[in-house]
CSV table of C-alpha atoms in Angstrom, one decimal:
chain,number,residue,atom,x,y,z
A,1,MET,CA,148.0,58.9,83.7
A,2,CYS,CA,144.7,58.8,85.6
A,3,ASP,CA,143.9,55.4,84.3
A,4,THR,CA,146.7,53.9,86.2
A,5,CYS,CA,147.4,56.0,89.3
A,6,GLY,CA,144.4,54.7,91.3
A,7,CYS,CA,143.5,58.2,92.3
A,8,ASN,CA,139.9,57.5,91.4
A,9,ILE,CA,139.6,55.6,94.6
A,10,THR,CA,138.9,58.4,97.0
A,11,PRO,CA,137.8,58.7,100.6
A,12,GLY,CA,134.4,59.4,99.2
A,13,ASN,CA,133.9,56.2,97.4
A,14,LYS,CA,136.4,53.9,99.1
A,15,HIS,CA,133.7,52.3,101.2
A,16,LEU,CA,132.0,51.1,98.1
A,17,VAL,CA,135.0,49.3,96.7
A,18,GLU,CA,136.7,47.8,99.7
A,19,ALA,CA,136.0,44.2,100.4
A,20,ASP,CA,134.5,44.8,103.8
A,21,GLY,CA,132.6,47.9,102.6
A,22,LYS,CA,129.0,48.3,101.5
A,23,LEU,CA,128.6,44.9,100.1
A,24,ALA,CA,125.2,43.4,99.9
A,25,LYS,CA,124.4,39.8,98.8
A,26,THR,CA,121.8,39.4,96.1
A,27,GLU,CA,119.1,36.7,96.5
A,28,ASP,CA,121.2,34.3,94.4
A,29,GLY,CA,124.3,34.9,96.6
A,30,LYS,CA,126.3,37.2,94.4
A,31,ALA,CA,128.3,40.0,95.9
A,32,ALA,CA,126.6,43.3,94.9
A,33,VAL,CA,128.7,46.5,94.7
A,34,ASP,CA,126.9,49.8,94.4
A,35,VAL,CA,128.9,52.0,92.1
A,36,LEU,CA,127.0,55.1,91.0
A,37,HIS,CA,129.6,56.3,88.6
A,38,SER,CA,129.1,58.0,85.3
A,39,LEU,CA,129.3,55.5,82.4
A,40,LEU,CA,132.1,57.9,81.2
A,41,HIS,CA,134.0,57.8,84.5
A,42,GLU,CA,137.3,57.4,82.8
A,43,ASN,CA,136.6,60.3,80.4
A,44,ASP,CA,135.3,62.5,83.2
A,45,HIS,CA,138.4,61.8,85.2
A,46,GLN,CA,140.6,63.0,82.4
A,47,ALA,CA,138.3,66.0,81.9
A,48,LEU,CA,138.8,67.0,85.5
A,49,HIS,CA,142.6,66.9,84.9
A,50,ASN,CA,142.2,69.0,81.7
A,51,ARG,CA,140.2,71.5,83.6
A,52,GLU,CA,142.8,71.8,86.3
A,53,HIS,CA,145.4,72.2,83.5
A,54,PHE,CA,143.4,75.1,82.1
A,55,ALA,CA,143.0,76.7,85.5
A,56,ARG,CA,146.8,76.7,86.0
A,57,HIS,CA,147.2,78.6,82.8
A,58,LYS,CA,144.1,80.8,83.5
A,59,VAL,CA,142.8,79.7,80.1
A,60,LEU,CA,139.1,79.9,79.2
A,61,ALA,CA,138.3,76.7,77.2
A,62,ILE,CA,135.2,76.9,74.9
A,63,ASN,CA,133.9,73.8,73.1
A,64,LEU,CA,132.4,74.7,69.7
A,65,MET,CA,129.8,72.2,68.5
A,66,SER,CA,127.6,72.1,65.4
A,67,SER,CA,126.8,70.1,62.3
A,68,PRO,CA,129.5,70.1,59.6
A,69,GLY,CA,129.6,73.2,57.5
A,70,SER,CA,127.8,75.5,59.9
A,71,GLY,CA,130.8,77.9,60.0
A,72,LYS,CA,132.8,77.0,63.1
A,73,THR,CA,136.2,77.6,61.4
A,74,THR,CA,135.1,80.8,59.7
A,75,LEU,CA,133.8,82.1,63.0
A,76,LEU,CA,137.2,81.4,64.6
A,77,GLU,CA,139.1,83.0,61.7
A,78,LYS,CA,137.0,86.2,62.0
A,79,THR,CA,137.2,86.1,65.8
A,80,ILE,CA,141.0,86.0,65.8
A,81,GLN,CA,141.1,88.9,63.3
A,82,ASN,CA,138.7,90.9,65.4
A,83,LEU,CA,140.5,90.4,68.7
A,84,GLY,CA,144.0,91.0,67.3
A,85,ASP,CA,146.5,91.1,70.1
A,86,SER,CA,144.0,92.1,72.8
A,87,ILE,CA,142.9,88.5,73.6
A,88,LYS,CA,145.2,85.6,72.6
A,89,ILE,CA,143.5,82.6,71.0
A,90,ALA,CA,144.6,79.1,70.5
A,91,VAL,CA,142.6,76.3,68.8
A,92,ILE,CA,142.4,72.6,69.0
A,93,GLU,CA,140.7,71.3,65.8
A,94,GLY,CA,138.9,68.0,65.6
A,95,ASP,CA,138.2,66.4,62.2
A,96,LEU,CA,138.2,62.9,60.9
A,97,GLU,CA,141.0,63.7,58.4
A,98,THR,CA,143.2,66.6,57.1
A,99,GLU,CA,145.1,69.5,58.6
A,100,ASN,CA,143.0,72.0,56.6
A,101,ASP,CA,141.2,73.7,59.5
A,102,ALA,CA,144.4,74.0,61.6
A,103,ASP,CA,146.1,75.5,58.6
A,104,ARG,CA,143.4,78.1,58.3
A,105,ILE,CA,143.8,79.1,62.0
A,106,ARG,CA,147.6,79.3,61.7
A,107,ASN,CA,147.2,81.5,58.7
A,108,GLN,CA,145.4,84.0,61.1
A,109,GLY,CA,148.5,83.9,63.3
A,110,ALA,CA,147.1,81.8,66.1
A,111,PRO,CA,148.6,78.5,67.3
A,112,ALA,CA,146.5,75.4,66.4
A,113,VAL,CA,146.7,71.7,66.9
A,114,GLN,CA,144.8,69.4,64.6
A,115,ILE,CA,143.4,66.1,66.0
A,116,THR,CA,142.4,63.7,63.3
A,117,THR,CA,140.1,61.2,64.8
A,118,GLY,CA,140.1,58.7,62.0
A,119,SER,CA,136.5,57.5,62.1
A,120,ALA,CA,135.6,58.7,65.6
A,121,CYS,CA,132.6,61.0,65.5
A,122,HIS,CA,133.6,63.2,68.5
A,123,LEU,CA,136.5,64.4,70.6
A,124,ASP,CA,137.0,62.9,74.1
A,125,ALA,CA,138.9,64.2,77.1
A,126,HIS,CA,141.9,61.9,76.3
A,127,MET,CA,142.2,63.2,72.7
A,128,VAL,CA,142.1,66.8,74.0
A,129,HIS,CA,144.7,66.0,76.6
A,130,ASP,CA,147.0,64.7,73.9
A,131,GLY,CA,146.4,67.8,71.9
A,132,LEU,CA,147.3,70.0,74.9
A,133,HIS,CA,150.7,68.4,75.1
A,134,GLN,CA,151.4,69.9,71.6
A,135,LEU,CA,150.2,73.4,72.6
A,136,ASP,CA,151.9,76.0,74.7
A,137,LEU,CA,149.2,77.7,76.7
A,138,THR,CA,151.5,80.4,78.1
A,139,ASP,CA,149.9,83.8,77.4
A,140,VAL,CA,146.8,82.1,75.8
A,141,ASP,CA,143.6,83.7,77.0
A,142,ILE,CA,140.9,81.6,75.2
A,143,LEU,CA,141.3,78.0,73.9
A,144,PHE,CA,138.7,77.0,71.4
A,145,ILE,CA,138.1,73.3,70.9
A,146,GLU,CA,136.4,72.9,67.6
A,147,ASN,CA,134.7,69.6,67.9
A,148,VAL,CA,134.0,67.2,65.1
A,149,GLY,CA,131.0,68.5,63.1
A,150,ASN,CA,128.2,66.3,64.5
A,151,LEU,CA,125.0,67.2,66.4
A,152,VAL,CA,124.9,63.9,68.3
A,153,CYS,CA,128.0,62.4,70.0
A,154,PRO,CA,130.1,65.5,71.0
A,155,ALA,CA,127.4,66.5,73.5
A,156,SER,CA,128.0,63.5,75.7
A,157,PHE,CA,131.7,64.0,76.4
A,158,ASP,CA,133.1,66.4,78.9
A,159,LEU,CA,136.5,67.7,77.6
A,160,GLY,CA,137.3,69.7,80.7
A,161,HIS,CA,136.1,72.9,78.9
A,162,HIS,CA,134.2,75.6,80.6
A,163,LEU,CA,131.4,76.4,78.2
A,164,ASN,CA,129.7,75.0,75.2
A,165,VAL,CA,128.8,77.2,72.2
A,166,THR,CA,126.5,75.5,69.7
A,167,LEU,CA,126.2,76.9,66.2
A,168,LEU,CA,123.1,76.6,64.1
A,169,SER,CA,123.5,78.0,60.6
A,170,SER,CA,120.6,79.6,58.6
A,171,THR,CA,121.0,77.0,55.9
A,172,GLU,CA,119.9,74.3,58.3
A,173,GLY,CA,116.4,73.9,59.6
A,174,ASP,CA,115.1,76.1,62.5
A,175,ASP,CA,113.8,72.9,64.1
A,176,LYS,CA,117.3,71.6,64.7
A,177,PRO,CA,117.0,72.2,68.5
A,178,SER,CA,113.9,70.0,68.6
A,179,LYS,CA,115.6,67.3,66.5
A,180,TYR,CA,118.8,67.2,68.5
A,181,PRO,CA,117.7,68.1,72.0
A,182,VAL,CA,120.7,66.5,73.7
A,183,MET,CA,123.1,68.8,71.8
A,184,PHE,CA,121.2,72.0,72.1
A,185,ARG,CA,120.4,71.4,75.8
A,186,ALA,CA,124.2,71.4,76.3
A,187,ALA,CA,124.6,74.9,74.8
A,188,ASP,CA,125.6,77.8,77.1
A,189,LEU,CA,125.2,80.0,74.0
A,190,MET,CA,123.5,79.3,70.7
A,191,LEU,CA,124.8,81.2,67.7
A,192,ILE,CA,122.6,81.5,64.6
A,193,THR,CA,125.3,81.8,61.9
A,194,LYS,CA,125.3,82.9,58.3
A,195,SER,CA,122.6,85.5,59.1
A,196,ASP,CA,123.5,87.3,55.8
A,197,LEU,CA,121.7,84.4,54.0
A,198,LEU,CA,118.4,84.8,56.0
A,199,GLN,CA,117.1,87.3,53.4
A,200,TYR,CA,117.3,84.5,50.8
A,201,LEU,CA,116.0,81.6,53.0
A,202,ASP,CA,112.4,82.3,53.8
A,203,ASP,CA,112.0,78.9,55.5
A,204,PHE,CA,114.4,79.6,58.3
A,205,ASP,CA,112.9,81.7,61.0
A,206,PRO,CA,115.4,82.7,63.7
A,207,LYS,CA,112.5,83.3,66.1
A,208,ALA,CA,111.3,79.7,65.6
A,209,ALA,CA,114.8,78.5,66.2
A,210,GLU,CA,115.0,80.4,69.4
A,211,ALA,CA,111.5,79.2,70.5
A,212,ASN,CA,112.6,75.5,69.9
A,213,PHE,CA,115.7,76.2,72.0
A,214,ARG,CA,113.6,77.7,74.8
A,215,LYS,CA,111.4,74.6,74.8
A,216,LEU,CA,114.4,72.7,76.0
A,217,ALA,CA,114.2,74.9,79.2
A,218,LYS,CA,117.1,77.0,78.0
A,219,ASP,CA,117.4,80.6,79.2
A,220,ASN,CA,120.9,81.0,77.7
A,221,PRO,CA,121.5,83.7,75.2
A,222,VAL,CA,121.0,83.4,71.4
A,223,ILE,CA,123.1,85.5,69.1
A,224,GLU,CA,122.5,86.0,65.4
A,225,LEU,CA,125.6,86.8,63.4
A,226,SER,CA,127.3,86.7,60.1
A,227,ALA,CA,131.1,86.2,59.8
A,228,LYS,CA,130.9,87.5,56.2
A,229,THR,CA,129.1,90.8,56.8
A,230,ASP,CA,130.0,91.3,60.5
A,231,ASP,CA,126.3,91.6,61.3
A,232,GLY,CA,125.9,90.8,65.0
A,233,PHE,CA,129.6,90.0,65.4
A,234,ASP,CA,130.0,92.7,68.0
A,235,ASN,CA,127.5,90.8,70.3
A,236,TRP,CA,129.6,87.7,70.0
A,237,ILE,CA,132.9,89.6,70.8
A,238,SER,CA,131.2,91.3,73.8
A,239,TRP,CA,130.0,87.9,75.0
A,240,LEU,CA,133.5,86.5,74.7
A,241,LYS,CA,135.0,89.5,76.6
A,242,ASP,CA,132.4,89.4,79.4
A,243,THR,CA,132.8,85.6,79.7
A,244,LEU,CA,136.6,85.9,79.9
A,245,ALA,CA,136.3,88.6,82.6
A,246,LEU,CA,133.8,86.3,84.6
A,247,HIS,CA,136.2,83.4,84.1
A,248,HIS,CA,139.1,85.4,85.6
A,249,GLU,CA,136.9,86.6,88.5
A,250,LYS,CA,135.9,83.0,89.3
A,251,LEU,CA,139.5,81.8,89.1
A,252,SER,CA,140.6,84.5,91.6
A,253,ASN,CA,137.9,83.1,94.0
A,254,GLY,CA,139.2,79.6,93.5
A,255,GLU,CA,136.2,78.6,91.5
A,256,THR,CA,135.8,77.3,87.9
A,257,MET,CA,133.1,77.6,85.3
A,258,ARG,CA,131.5,74.5,84.0
A,259,PRO,CA,129.1,74.0,81.1
A,260,ALA,CA,125.5,74.7,82.1
A,261,ILE,CA,124.5,71.0,81.6
A,262,GLN,CA,126.7,68.4,82.9
A,263,ALA,CA,126.2,64.7,83.1
A,264,ASP,CA,125.5,63.2,86.5
A,265,GLY,CA,128.8,61.5,86.5
A,266,VAL,CA,130.7,64.8,86.4
A,267,GLU,CA,129.0,65.9,89.5
A,268,LEU,CA,129.5,62.6,91.3
A,269,HIS,CA,133.1,62.6,90.3
A,270,ALA,CA,133.8,66.2,91.2
A,271,HIS,CA,132.3,65.7,94.7
A,272,GLN,CA,134.6,62.8,95.3
A,273,HIS,CA,137.7,64.9,94.8
A,274,SER,CA,138.5,66.9,97.9
A,275,HIS,CA,141.1,68.8,95.9
A,276,SER,CA,138.7,69.7,93.2
A,277,HIS,CA,137.8,73.3,92.7
A,278,ALA,CA,134.6,74.5,94.2
A,279,HIS,CA,132.3,74.5,91.3
A,280,SER,CA,129.5,76.9,90.6
A,281,HIS,CA,126.3,76.7,88.6
A,282,ASP,CA,126.2,80.5,88.1
A,283,HIS,CA,124.7,81.3,84.8
A,284,ILE,CA,126.7,83.7,82.9
A,285,HIS,CA,123.7,84.8,80.9
A,286,ASP,CA,122.8,87.0,83.8
A,287,HIS,CA,125.5,89.3,82.6
A,288,ILE,CA,124.9,89.2,79.0
A,289,HIS,CA,121.2,88.6,78.5
A,290,ASN,CA,120.6,92.0,77.0
A,291,LYS,CA,123.1,91.4,74.2
A,292,ALA,CA,121.4,88.3,72.9
B,1,MET,CA,127.9,55.8,67.5
B,2,HIS,CA,129.9,56.2,70.6
B,3,GLU,CA,128.2,53.5,72.5
B,4,LEU,CA,131.2,51.2,72.0
B,5,ALA,CA,133.5,53.8,73.6
B,6,ILE,CA,131.0,54.0,76.5
B,7,CYS,CA,130.9,50.2,76.8
B,8,GLN,CA,134.7,50.1,76.9
B,9,ASP,CA,134.6,52.7,79.7
B,10,ILE,CA,132.1,50.6,81.6
B,11,ILE,CA,134.1,47.4,81.2
B,12,ALA,CA,137.3,49.2,82.4
B,13,GLN,CA,135.4,50.3,85.6
B,14,VAL,CA,133.9,46.9,86.1
B,15,GLU,CA,137.2,45.1,85.7
B,16,GLN,CA,138.7,47.4,88.4
B,17,ILE,CA,135.8,46.6,90.8
B,18,ALA,CA,136.0,42.9,90.1
B,19,ALA,CA,139.8,42.9,90.7
B,20,GLN,CA,139.4,44.7,94.0
B,21,HIS,CA,136.9,42.1,95.1
B,22,ARG,CA,138.9,39.2,93.7
B,23,ALA,CA,135.8,38.2,91.7
B,24,VAL,CA,136.1,35.2,89.3
B,25,ALA,CA,133.3,36.5,87.1
B,26,VAL,CA,130.8,39.4,86.8
B,27,HIS,CA,127.2,38.2,87.0
B,28,ARG,CA,125.2,41.3,86.3
B,29,ILE,CA,125.9,45.0,85.4
B,30,GLN,CA,123.1,47.5,86.1
B,31,LEU,CA,122.9,50.9,84.4
B,32,ASP,CA,120.5,53.8,84.7
B,33,ILE,CA,120.0,55.6,81.3
B,34,GLY,CA,117.9,58.7,80.6
B,35,PRO,CA,116.6,59.6,77.1
B,36,LEU,CA,118.5,62.9,77.4
B,37,SER,CA,121.8,61.4,78.2
B,38,GLY,CA,122.7,61.0,74.5
B,39,VAL,CA,123.2,57.2,75.0
B,40,GLU,CA,120.9,54.7,73.3
B,41,ALA,CA,120.2,51.6,75.3
B,42,PRO,CA,119.7,49.3,72.3
B,43,LEU,CA,123.1,50.4,70.8
B,44,LEU,CA,124.7,49.9,74.2
B,45,GLU,CA,123.3,46.3,74.3
B,46,ALA,CA,124.6,45.7,70.8
B,47,ALA,CA,128.1,47.0,71.6
B,48,PHE,CA,128.3,45.3,75.0
B,49,PRO,CA,129.3,41.8,73.8
B,50,ILE,CA,132.1,43.3,71.7
B,51,ALA,CA,133.4,45.4,74.6
B,52,CYS,CA,133.3,42.7,77.2
B,53,ALA,CA,134.8,39.8,75.1
B,54,GLY,CA,137.8,38.3,76.9
B,55,SER,CA,137.2,40.4,80.0
B,56,VAL,CA,136.1,39.2,83.5
B,57,ALA,CA,132.6,40.5,82.5
B,58,GLU,CA,132.4,38.3,79.4
B,59,ASN,CA,129.3,36.4,80.4
B,60,ALA,CA,127.7,39.2,82.4
B,61,GLU,CA,124.1,40.2,82.0
B,62,LEU,CA,123.6,43.9,81.1
B,63,LYS,CA,120.5,45.3,82.8
B,64,ILE,CA,119.5,48.8,81.7
B,65,GLU,CA,116.8,50.8,83.4
B,66,ILE,CA,115.4,53.8,81.5
B,67,SER,CA,114.7,56.8,83.6
B,68,PRO,CA,111.6,58.9,82.8
B,69,ILE,CA,112.0,62.6,81.8
B,70,VAL,CA,110.6,64.7,84.6
B,71,VAL,CA,110.8,68.4,85.0
B,72,SER,CA,110.2,70.7,88.0
B,73,CYS,CA,108.6,74.1,87.2
B,74,ARG,CA,110.3,77.2,88.6
B,75,SER,CA,107.0,79.0,88.3
B,76,CYS,CA,104.3,76.7,89.7
B,77,ASN,CA,106.7,74.2,91.4
B,78,GLU,CA,104.8,71.3,89.8
B,79,LYS,CA,106.7,68.2,88.8
B,80,THR,CA,105.5,66.9,85.4
B,81,ALA,CA,106.5,64.3,82.8
B,82,ALA,CA,108.1,65.8,79.7
B,83,SER,CA,109.5,64.7,76.4
B,84,ALA,CA,113.0,65.0,75.1
B,85,ASN,CA,112.4,68.1,72.9
B,86,ASP,CA,109.7,69.7,75.0
B,87,LEU,CA,110.8,70.3,78.6
B,88,THR,CA,108.1,72.9,79.3
B,89,CYS,CA,105.8,72.5,82.3
B,90,LYS,CA,102.8,70.5,81.4
B,91,LYS,CA,100.7,72.2,84.1
B,92,CYS,CA,101.3,75.9,83.4
B,93,GLY,CA,103.3,75.8,80.1
B,94,ASN,CA,106.3,77.8,81.4
B,95,TRP,CA,109.6,76.8,79.9
B,96,HIS,CA,111.6,77.8,83.0
B,97,THR,CA,112.0,74.3,84.3
B,98,ASP,CA,114.7,72.2,85.9
B,99,LEU,CA,115.3,68.6,84.9
B,100,VAL,CA,114.6,66.2,87.8
B,101,SER,CA,115.2,63.0,85.9
B,102,GLY,CA,116.0,61.9,82.3
B,103,ASP,CA,119.7,62.6,81.6
B,104,GLU,CA,121.2,59.8,83.7
B,105,MET,CA,124.0,57.6,82.5
B,106,ILE,CA,125.1,55.9,85.6
B,107,LEU,CA,126.8,52.6,86.3
B,108,LYS,CA,124.6,51.7,89.3
B,109,ARG,CA,125.5,48.3,90.5
B,110,VAL,CA,127.8,45.4,89.7
B,111,GLU,CA,127.1,41.8,90.9
B,112,LEU,CA,130.1,39.6,91.3
B,113,ASP,CA,130.8,35.9,91.6
B,114,THR,CA,133.4,35.8,94.3
């Protein structure tokens, strides 16, 4: 819808695109137009619409990112069991193929939509928008978007979600934050999963993983947990509950949460929308730091 | 490898701008890319000819400027150069820093034949 309606031409940027606007001539006589848009302008625009859609339904949208096999779906299964009827969960699953993960979520009694990306290595805002059309968000409290397992591309795409949670399983290296800085810099929360295996894996040091995360100038919380043994799971559940409460508080003030790190374009874009929500860079870790 | 998707987004924007200015061709497209943007300039350059084929930007030159990674320290207020996986302050070593430059992915300027 937003690709065609022309609403990306706003009072804020109109002067740049009008023929008699801020047009300079280059030395060789070409007309030069200063744009200053994100390279993902179209995606960011769709993300903004998705975010407004979530706000209408008061839904908190959390983007789960990690490498394949780090335990995203297992985390969700356990989270749904743990929360029961107290907090209603829905899930958008992203995979290249199969309905397997969506089936696992449905087996826990939560609604799930599977997006199969074919060969695409990430979800984008348009795919999530399509998924939302298949999902009734009435009464849903938290929407998890389980991104395609990949520590590279998903970090670049704003989906309209409010927070990024990045998983690092103990079977991976504790230097993953250093190897994939773009991904881990985007994390509002880092979960060290499969902590039950740490006793067997003497080459994974959770402290080293956290130190590598801090080196990315991240003061966000780190939670160690196991979805098998429930170790540390309470901390995750508390984080979710605190975050949901903060989300509702912000909504009632006409604000919306955004991921800690956002591409320049998202900011540029948001500022050009007079109808956009006032956005805040408040860091939710202030409320939950002790639990990490 | 999402650089092709990004190129397609760029071309869609450039086509819009070209149409608004009734341009006959796009001469040059200028981008600012930071190492922490998650976008690789060489891959963008490789994907660009595929994305712009048949568009008004078909023969455009793609000019990419790489922004340096610079952080500002919350403790000592110094601005220092940093690397992608070490954003600590080079002066005092504190990791409580803010990124000043290095995560840009911006379509900066388009030059048109009108």
